[in-house]
Each structure stands twice: as structure tokens, then as C-alpha cells.
């Protein structure tokens, strides 16, 4: 079957759905019903969601949960998390509770610099290009004034602009490398608008510069775009306590636990195969809060993993040590987040999430998000180095199996009772359900 179509975007929503249903499903009536089942009854709300992207046919639900009891810099937060993976919210809540009785999380924003670049080609004398740049830098910045005015009023704007010679790596390749302060907005639109203006002005100035030859005047702008690598937009989060205070039900020998946890982190520091999974656990917490607050998780993911490789090999984002009987567990990660603009005032649940967090500034949100990541990492390492990860995972996974088999309340009771003392695996739960129903 040839499933291609031209002019799909021009079809009405109803026509798009009908086309998809007929093209890909044997029972197209059922497919249409499933798609429409997820529409919102409130037409206005549905329209809002339809217009977030193109070619919308329906909504895709993800659960939004709350991890309460996060004590961060002496203040309690209930943290909204949007994630499909069972056990992540439970693990975050458990970690939050654990550390709330041991001094809570300390979080500090170290810096908030964003970066953008105009990538261009210049075929000529690089010394002359630098002289040219020095003479027109003021004009370049002045040309962005109508864009930067409002941001400047809020204390932000372009904080530096330099010319970078990259010709040793790529022939004729230079950059305008700009840094930005974007206050409470993530700043992508602001940065890209500034960069496109800088590029336009750069080209115009070059065309009128007497010091250049004809060829040198013809600067080729390749592209102008922000960087999602933000190594100077860093938040540091930390927990610490006396080693003996780590004791609790599952941590009978706190000294051994602390040593194992430090060892687990050393492994993630030197072994990329482990580091990726270790950091994935951190991102379970980070992404869930980033999503709930309407931020761009792809940008965060790209930036964080680049940062994890900054020393030339992929390594752990978190670190731990035991010194003078004190266990310290910490992490520094880059996070370019916004609490104004974008989805933050458009999506009703994003608005709610930010309200639950007390309408944080962007730096405060950086702290909360990073704490969620560290909490998640602690929970994962605690399970991995004690009972193993499957115990908790399978307990949560059992719910998915019970739903999948559409078990009754009565059946659920029996199944749960049985698995209190028996090993949970997908196969064992399924076998038990089937046996129960015989
Ligand atoms: C699963 O989503 C995350 C973990 O694999 C993280 C880790 O191994 O540290 C449990």
C-alpha cells in the first residue's frame, strides 16, 4: 500500500483523522473513536491544544503526579512531575522525605548565561576581519536595540559579543559568539531574533567597509541560532549528613551503604556504559519537572549530556564523598529554563504546576529541577546498592499488568496479597492471574 499523501496539512481535522483511520486500520470506525475519545469536551480548551502544533488529531495523555516534601534551601515544595515511567514519582517522594529529615537539599545557581552564535564564512585576511569587527561592534549591538529594549528593562540583554576564528578547524569559518542574560524567560526566541539581526547587520556593514577587498566584503551567513549547550548556566545541588544518620529501615549498615554509594558513583565517573544509565536516572527527575513546567526537555537533555562529556569522555553528572564522617552527595548541571513566555501562560496545567511551585523565578526553577534529578539519582542508587532495582519497579509494574488484564477489585486484592511474599515478574503475575481465573 502507498501511504503517501499530498496536501495533508490542508485537510480539515476530521478529514485528517478519516484518512489516517482508513489508511492504517482495518477497523477505521474504531480507530476514529479511539482518536476522538481523547478530545476534550471543552471546545475552547481543545482548540488551544490543537494550535500548539500542526496537523493535530488528538491529545496524548501523560500522567501528572506530585512528589511532596521537597525541602530546598529551608522551603518545602510539592513538585509536579509529568512522566510515564512507573516508580519515578514514588522514588522522588521517598528521597524527598528521606532528606527532609536530614537537613534537606541545598541549591545554588552559579550562573545564568545563555549562548548564541552567528556562523559565517569569510574568505580573506583574518586580521582585517578582526579590525572590521572592532570598528563595527557598537553598530551591531545598536542594531538589536529594538529587540533588546524590553529585556534590558528586566535586567537582561546581550552581555558580550566576540568574533571567533575557527579557520584552523574549518576553512573560512568564523563566528559571532554572543552571550545573553534572559532573566525569567528561557530566551530562545529573544536570542534567535537578536542573532538574526546581528547577522543581517554584519553582512551590511561588511558590504560598506572600505578596508575589505571585493571578495572579503561578501561575507556568507550560514546560520544564526542559539546554542543548547549552556556550560555557564549551572545550578549546584547537594545533600549531606553524618554517615550514621543515613540509617533507616533498608539501610541497616550506613557506613557500608555510604561506601557502596560512593563506589557506585566512581564507577559512573569512569565507565560510560554505566554513566549513561546513571545520568538517565537523573534525567527521570529532571525531565518530569521540565515537562510539567512547560519547558523544552529536548534542549535540556542535549545540553546536559554535552556537559557530561565536557572533559572528553562521558561521565557521571553526580558525585559523592565521605569525609570526616560526613556523607556528601552533589551535582552540577546546566539548565536553561523559563518561567515566563512559551507554554508557561498558555497551557492550563503548566500554569498550575508553576502555581504549585509558588510561581518560581527561572533560577528558583533551576534549583527545583536539579533537586528532582539528584533525588531520583539517590533513590536509584539506594535501590541498586541494596535490594536491587527490580523490587520497587515490579511493585509499580504490577499495576500496569493488573490494568492490562482488566482485573476486578476483588482479583486485585488476592493478587496483591499473594505478591506481598512472592517474587514479582511479568510472567509470574500473568500466570497467577490466569490461574486465578480458571
Ligand atoms: C531507570 O529508569 C533508571 C535507572 O536505571 C537509573 C540507574 O540505573 O541509576 C534505575
Coordinates of C-alpha atoms and ligand atoms in Angstrom, one line a residue:
X1 CA 0.0 0.0 0.0
X2 CA 1.2 3.5 -0.8
X3 CA 0.6 5.6 2.3
X4 CA 1.8 8.9 0.9
X5 CA -0.5 11.9 0.6
X6 CA 0.0 15.4 -0.7
X7 CA -1.8 18.4 0.9
X8 CA -2.3 16.6 4.2
X9 CA -1.9 19.9 6.2
X10 CA -4.7 21.5 4.1
X11 CA -7.3 18.8 5.1
X12 CA -9.6 19.6 8.0
X13 CA -9.0 17.9 11.3
X14 CA -11.9 15.5 10.6
X15 CA -10.5 14.7 7.1
X16 CA -7.0 14.1 8.5
X17 CA -8.5 11.6 11.1
X18 CA -10.5 9.8 8.5
X19 CA -7.5 9.5 6.2
X20 CA -5.3 8.1 9.0
X21 CA -8.1 5.7 10.1
X22 CA -8.8 4.3 6.6
X23 CA -5.1 4.1 5.7
X24 CA -3.7 2.4 8.7
X25 CA -6.6 0.5 10.5
X26 CA -8.7 -2.5 9.4
X27 CA -11.5 -1.2 11.7
X28 CA -11.5 2.5 10.8
X29 CA -14.6 3.3 12.9
X30 CA -12.9 2.0 16.0
X31 CA -9.7 4.0 15.2
X32 CA -11.7 7.2 14.8
X33 CA -13.5 6.5 18.1
X34 CA -10.2 6.0 19.9
X35 CA -8.7 9.2 18.5
X36 CA -11.8 11.2 19.5
X37 CA -12.0 9.6 22.9
X38 CA -9.0 11.8 23.9
X39 CA -10.5 15.0 22.7
X40 CA -11.5 17.5 25.4
X41 CA -15.2 18.3 25.8
X42 CA -14.4 21.9 26.2
X43 CA -14.0 23.1 22.6
X44 CA -12.0 26.1 23.5
X45 CA -9.5 24.1 25.5
X46 CA -9.3 21.6 22.7
X47 CA -8.6 24.3 20.2
X48 CA -5.8 25.6 22.4
X49 CA -4.2 22.2 22.3
X50 CA -4.9 21.8 18.6
X51 CA -3.0 25.0 17.9
X52 CA 0.2 24.1 19.8
X53 CA 1.4 22.2 16.8
X54 CA 0.4 21.4 13.2
X55 CA -1.7 18.5 12.0
X56 CA -3.2 17.8 15.4
X57 CA -5.6 14.9 15.5
X58 CA -5.9 14.3 19.2
X59 CA -4.3 14.7 22.6
X60 CA -1.7 12.3 24.0
X61 CA -2.1 12.0 27.8
X62 CA 0.8 11.6 30.2
X63 CA 0.2 11.3 33.9
X64 CA 1.0 14.3 36.1
X65 CA 1.9 13.4 39.6
X66 CA 3.1 15.2 42.7
X67 CA 6.2 14.4 44.8
X68 CA 5.7 16.2 48.1
X69 CA 8.0 17.1 50.9
X70 CA 11.0 18.5 49.0
X71 CA 12.9 20.7 51.5
X72 CA 15.0 23.0 49.4
X73 CA 17.0 25.8 51.0
X74 CA 14.7 25.6 54.0
X75 CA 11.5 25.8 52.0
X76 CA 9.0 23.0 51.3
X77 CA 7.9 22.3 47.8
X78 CA 5.4 19.9 46.3
X79 CA 6.9 19.1 42.9
X80 CA 4.7 18.3 39.9
X81 CA 6.1 15.6 37.6
X82 CA 4.9 14.6 34.2
X83 CA 6.2 11.1 33.3
X84 CA 5.0 7.8 32.0
X85 CA 7.5 5.6 33.9
X86 CA 6.1 3.9 37.0
X87 CA 8.1 4.3 40.2
X88 CA 9.7 7.6 39.3
X89 CA 7.3 9.8 41.3
X90 CA 7.3 7.3 44.2
X91 CA 11.1 7.3 44.2
X92 CA 11.3 11.1 44.2
X93 CA 8.8 11.4 47.0
X94 CA 10.7 8.8 49.1
X95 CA 14.0 10.6 48.5
X96 CA 12.4 13.9 49.4
X97 CA 11.1 12.6 52.6
X98 CA 14.4 10.9 53.5
X99 CA 16.4 14.1 53.0
X100 CA 13.8 16.4 54.6
X101 CA 14.7 14.8 58.0
X102 CA 18.4 15.2 57.3
X103 CA 18.7 18.9 56.5
X104 CA 17.1 19.0 53.1
X105 CA 18.6 19.9 49.8
X106 CA 20.9 22.9 49.4
X107 CA 20.7 24.5 45.9
X108 CA 22.7 27.4 44.4
X109 CA 22.5 28.9 41.0
X110 CA 26.1 29.5 39.9
X111 CA 25.4 31.5 36.7
X112 CA 22.7 32.0 34.2
X113 CA 24.5 32.8 30.9
X114 CA 22.9 31.7 27.6
X115 CA 24.8 31.5 24.3
X116 CA 24.1 32.1 20.6
X117 CA 26.2 32.2 17.5
X118 CA 26.2 33.6 14.0
X119 CA 28.1 31.1 11.9
X120 CA 29.6 32.7 8.8
X121 CA 32.2 32.3 6.1
X122 CA 34.8 35.0 5.3
X123 CA 37.3 34.5 2.6
X124 CA 40.2 36.8 3.3
X125 CA 42.6 38.3 5.8
X126 CA 41.5 37.4 9.4
X127 CA 43.5 40.3 10.9
X128 CA 41.4 42.7 8.8
X129 CA 38.2 40.9 9.8
X130 CA 39.1 41.4 13.5
X131 CA 39.8 45.2 12.8
X132 CA 36.5 45.4 11.0
X133 CA 34.7 43.7 13.9
X134 CA 36.2 46.0 16.5
X135 CA 35.1 49.0 14.5
X136 CA 31.5 47.9 13.9
X137 CA 30.8 46.0 17.2
X138 CA 29.0 49.1 18.6
X139 CA 26.8 49.3 15.5
X140 CA 26.0 45.6 15.6
X141 CA 24.8 45.9 19.2
X142 CA 22.9 49.1 18.5
X143 CA 21.1 47.4 15.6
X144 CA 19.5 45.0 18.1
X145 CA 18.2 47.7 20.4
X146 CA 14.5 47.4 19.4
X147 CA 14.7 43.7 20.2
X148 CA 16.6 44.1 23.4
X149 CA 14.8 47.1 24.9
X150 CA 12.3 45.2 26.9
X151 CA 14.7 42.5 28.1
X152 CA 17.1 45.3 29.2
X153 CA 14.3 46.8 31.3
X154 CA 14.1 43.4 33.1
X155 CA 17.9 43.4 33.7
X156 CA 18.8 41.2 30.7
X157 CA 20.1 41.5 27.2
X158 CA 23.3 40.8 25.3
X159 CA 26.1 40.6 27.8
X160 CA 29.0 40.1 25.4
X161 CA 29.8 39.8 21.7
X162 CA 33.0 38.5 20.2
X163 CA 34.5 37.3 16.9
X164 CA 35.8 33.8 16.9
X165 CA 38.2 32.5 14.3
X166 CA 37.5 28.8 13.6
X167 CA 39.5 28.5 10.4
X168 CA 42.0 26.1 11.9
X169 CA 39.1 23.6 12.1
X170 CA 37.1 24.6 9.0
X171 CA 38.2 26.7 6.1
X172 CA 36.9 30.3 6.1
X173 CA 34.7 29.6 9.2
X174 CA 34.2 32.4 11.7
X175 CA 31.6 33.1 14.4
X176 CA 29.9 35.9 16.2
X177 CA 29.8 34.4 19.6
X178 CA 27.2 36.2 21.8
X179 CA 26.2 35.7 25.4
X180 CA 22.9 36.6 26.9
X181 CA 21.0 37.1 30.1
X182 CA 17.4 36.3 29.6
X183 CA 16.1 36.6 33.2
X184 CA 12.9 34.5 33.8
X185 CA 12.4 33.5 30.1
X186 CA 14.2 30.6 28.5
X187 CA 15.0 33.1 25.9
X188 CA 15.1 31.1 22.7
X189 CA 13.0 33.5 20.6
X190 CA 14.8 36.5 22.0
X191 CA 18.2 35.1 21.4
X192 CA 17.4 33.9 17.8
X193 CA 15.9 37.3 17.0
X194 CA 19.0 39.1 18.2
X195 CA 21.3 36.7 16.3
X196 CA 19.4 37.2 13.0
X197 CA 19.6 40.9 13.4
X198 CA 23.3 40.7 14.2
X199 CA 23.9 38.6 11.1
X200 CA 22.0 41.0 8.9
X201 CA 23.9 44.0 10.2
X202 CA 27.2 42.1 9.9
X203 CA 26.6 41.4 6.3
X204 CA 25.5 45.0 5.6
X205 CA 28.5 46.5 7.4
X206 CA 30.9 44.3 5.5
X207 CA 29.4 45.4 2.2
X208 CA 30.1 49.0 3.0
X209 CA 33.6 48.5 4.6
X210 CA 36.3 50.2 2.7
X211 CA 39.1 48.2 4.2
X212 CA 37.9 45.0 2.5
X213 CA 38.5 43.7 -1.0
X214 CA 35.5 42.9 -3.2
X215 CA 35.7 39.2 -2.1
X216 CA 36.2 40.0 1.6
X217 CA 33.1 42.2 1.5
X218 CA 31.0 39.2 0.5
X219 CA 30.5 37.5 3.9
X220 CA 28.3 34.4 3.7
X221 CA 26.0 33.9 6.7
X222 CA 25.5 30.2 7.1
X223 CA 23.1 30.3 10.1
X224 CA 22.2 32.2 13.3
X225 CA 21.0 30.1 16.2
X226 CA 21.2 29.8 20.0
X227 CA 23.2 27.0 21.5
X228 CA 21.6 24.5 23.8
X229 CA 25.0 23.9 25.3
X230 CA 25.0 26.2 28.3
X231 CA 28.0 25.4 30.4
X232 CA 27.7 28.8 32.2
X233 CA 24.1 28.3 33.2
X234 CA 24.7 26.0 36.1
X235 CA 22.9 25.0 39.2
X236 CA 24.6 23.1 42.0
X237 CA 22.5 20.9 44.4
X238 CA 23.7 19.0 47.4
X239 CA 22.7 16.9 50.3
X240 CA 24.8 15.9 53.2
X241 CA 24.6 14.2 56.6
X242 CA 26.6 12.3 59.1
X243 CA 27.2 8.8 57.8
X244 CA 25.4 7.2 60.8
X245 CA 22.3 9.4 60.0
X246 CA 21.9 7.5 56.7
X247 CA 20.5 4.6 58.7
X248 CA 16.9 3.7 58.1
X249 CA 14.8 0.5 57.5
X250 CA 16.6 -0.6 54.4
X251 CA 20.0 0.9 55.3
X252 CA 21.0 -1.1 58.4
X253 CA 24.7 -0.6 57.9
X254 CA 25.0 3.1 57.0
X255 CA 28.8 3.0 56.7
X256 CA 28.7 0.2 54.2
X257 CA 25.9 1.9 52.3
X258 CA 27.8 5.2 52.1
X259 CA 30.9 3.4 50.8
X260 CA 28.9 1.4 48.2
X261 CA 27.2 4.6 47.0
X262 CA 30.5 6.4 46.6
X263 CA 31.8 3.4 44.8
X264 CA 28.8 3.3 42.5
X265 CA 29.4 6.9 41.6
X266 CA 33.1 6.3 41.0
X267 CA 32.1 3.6 38.5
X268 CA 29.7 6.0 36.7
X269 CA 32.6 8.6 36.7
X270 CA 34.9 6.4 34.7
X271 CA 32.6 4.0 32.8
X272 CA 30.5 5.5 30.1
X273 CA 28.2 2.4 29.8
X274 CA 27.2 2.9 33.4
X275 CA 27.4 6.7 33.3
X276 CA 24.7 6.9 30.6
X277 CA 22.2 4.8 32.7
X278 CA 23.2 6.7 35.9
X279 CA 22.5 10.0 34.2
X280 CA 19.3 8.7 32.6
X281 CA 18.1 8.1 36.2
X282 CA 18.9 11.8 37.0
X283 CA 17.0 12.8 33.9
X284 CA 14.0 10.8 35.0
X285 CA 13.5 13.5 37.7
X286 CA 14.8 16.5 35.6
X287 CA 12.6 15.8 32.6
X288 CA 9.5 15.1 34.6
X289 CA 9.6 18.6 36.2
X290 CA 10.8 20.3 33.0
X291 CA 7.8 18.8 31.2
X292 CA 5.3 19.7 33.9
X293 CA 6.6 23.3 33.9
X294 CA 6.3 23.6 30.1
X295 CA 10.0 23.8 29.3
X296 CA 11.9 22.3 26.4
X297 CA 13.1 18.9 27.6
X298 CA 15.0 18.2 24.4
X299 CA 17.1 21.3 24.9
X300 CA 17.8 20.4 28.5
X301 CA 18.7 16.8 27.5
X302 CA 21.0 17.9 24.7
X303 CA 22.7 20.4 27.0
X304 CA 23.1 18.2 30.0
X305 CA 24.6 15.3 28.1
X306 CA 27.1 17.6 26.3
X307 CA 28.1 18.9 29.8
X308 CA 28.5 15.3 31.0
X309 CA 31.1 14.9 28.2
X310 CA 32.9 18.2 28.8
X311 CA 36.2 16.5 29.9
X312 CA 36.5 14.5 26.7
X313 CA 34.6 11.4 27.9
X314 CA 31.0 10.8 29.0
X315 CA 30.9 10.8 32.8
X316 CA 28.6 10.9 35.8
X317 CA 26.8 14.2 36.5
X318 CA 26.6 13.5 40.2
X319 CA 29.4 12.9 42.7
X320 CA 29.7 11.7 46.3
X321 CA 32.3 11.5 49.1
X322 CA 32.7 10.6 52.7
X323 CA 34.9 12.9 54.6
X324 CA 35.4 13.2 58.4
X325 CA 32.3 11.0 58.9
X326 CA 30.1 13.2 56.7
X327 CA 28.4 11.8 53.6
X328 CA 28.0 14.4 50.8
X329 CA 26.2 13.8 47.5
X330 CA 26.1 16.6 44.9
X331 CA 25.6 17.5 41.3
X332 CA 26.1 20.5 39.0
X333 CA 24.1 20.6 35.8
X334 CA 23.3 23.2 33.1
X335 CA 19.6 24.1 32.9
X336 CA 18.3 26.8 30.5
X337 CA 14.7 27.2 31.8
X338 CA 11.9 29.7 31.7
X339 CA 9.0 30.6 34.0
X340 CA 7.6 33.2 31.7
X341 CA 6.8 33.0 27.9
X342 CA 6.4 29.9 25.8
X343 CA 3.9 27.4 27.2
X344 CA 4.0 28.8 30.7
X345 CA 1.0 31.1 30.4
X346 CA -0.8 29.1 27.6
X347 CA -1.1 25.5 29.0
X348 CA -3.5 25.4 31.9
X349 CA -1.7 22.6 33.6
X350 CA 1.7 24.2 33.2
X351 CA 0.3 27.3 34.8
X352 CA -1.0 25.2 37.7
X353 CA 2.4 23.4 38.0
X354 CA 4.1 26.8 38.4
X355 CA 1.5 27.9 40.9
X356 CA 2.0 24.7 43.0
X357 CA 5.7 25.6 43.0
X358 CA 4.9 29.1 44.2
X359 CA 5.4 30.9 40.9
X360 CA 9.2 30.5 40.9
X361 CA 11.7 32.6 39.1
X362 CA 13.8 30.8 36.4
X363 CA 16.8 30.4 38.8
X364 CA 14.5 29.0 41.5
X365 CA 13.0 26.6 39.0
X366 CA 16.6 25.5 38.1
X367 CA 17.1 24.6 41.7
X368 CA 13.9 22.6 42.0
X369 CA 14.5 20.7 38.7
X370 CA 18.1 19.9 39.7
X371 CA 17.0 18.7 43.1
X372 CA 14.4 16.4 41.5
X373 CA 17.3 14.9 39.4
X374 CA 19.5 14.4 42.4
X375 CA 16.7 12.9 44.5
X376 CA 16.0 10.5 41.7
X377 CA 19.6 9.5 41.4
X378 CA 19.8 8.9 45.2
X379 CA 16.7 6.7 45.0
X380 CA 18.1 4.7 42.1
X381 CA 21.5 4.2 43.8
X382 CA 19.9 3.3 47.1
X383 CA 17.8 0.6 45.4
X384 CA 20.7 -0.6 43.2
X385 CA 23.2 -0.9 46.0
X386 CA 20.7 -2.5 48.5
X387 CA 17.7 -4.5 47.3
X388 CA 18.2 -4.2 43.6
X389 CA 16.1 -2.1 41.2
X390 CA 13.5 -4.7 40.3
X391 CA 11.8 -4.9 43.7
X392 CA 10.4 -1.4 43.5
X393 CA 10.0 -1.4 39.8
X394 CA 8.0 -4.6 39.7
X395 CA 5.8 -3.4 42.6
X396 CA 4.8 -0.5 40.4
X397 CA 4.8 -2.5 37.2
X398 CA 2.2 -4.9 38.7
X399 CA -0.3 -2.1 38.4
X400 CA 0.2 -2.0 34.6
X401 CA -0.3 -5.7 34.4
X402 CA -3.4 -5.5 36.5
X403 CA -4.8 -2.8 34.2
X404 CA -3.8 -4.7 31.1
X405 CA -5.8 -7.7 32.3
X406 CA -8.7 -5.5 33.5
X407 CA -8.7 -7.2 36.9
X408 CA -11.6 -6.6 39.3
X409 CA -11.1 -5.0 42.7
X410 CA -11.6 -8.5 44.3
X411 CA -8.9 -10.0 42.0
X412 CA -6.5 -7.2 42.7
X413 CA -6.8 -7.8 46.4
X414 CA -6.0 -11.5 46.0
X415 CA -3.1 -10.8 43.6
X416 CA -1.5 -8.1 45.8
X417 CA -1.8 -10.3 48.9
X418 CA -0.1 -13.2 47.0
X419 CA 2.8 -11.0 45.8
X420 CA 3.5 -9.4 49.2
X421 CA 5.7 -12.5 49.8
X422 CA 6.3 -13.9 46.3
X423 CA 8.7 -12.7 43.6
X424 CA 7.1 -10.3 41.1
X425 CA 7.9 -10.8 37.5
X426 CA 5.8 -10.1 34.4
X427 CA 5.4 -13.9 33.8
X428 CA 4.6 -14.8 37.4
X429 CA 1.9 -12.1 37.7
X430 CA 0.3 -13.2 34.4
X431 CA 0.5 -16.9 35.3
X432 CA -1.2 -16.1 38.7
X433 CA -4.0 -14.1 37.1
X434 CA -4.6 -16.8 34.5
X435 CA -4.7 -19.4 37.2
X436 CA -7.0 -17.4 39.4
X437 CA -9.4 -17.1 36.5
X438 CA -9.5 -20.8 35.7
Ligands
LIG1 C1 15.5 3.6 35.3 O1 14.6 4.5 34.6 C2 16.7 4.4 35.8 C3 17.8 3.6 36.5 O2 18.3 2.6 35.6 C4 18.9 4.6 36.8 C5 20.2 3.9 37.3 O3 20.5 2.8 36.9 O4 20.9 4.6 38.1 C6 17.3 2.9 37.7

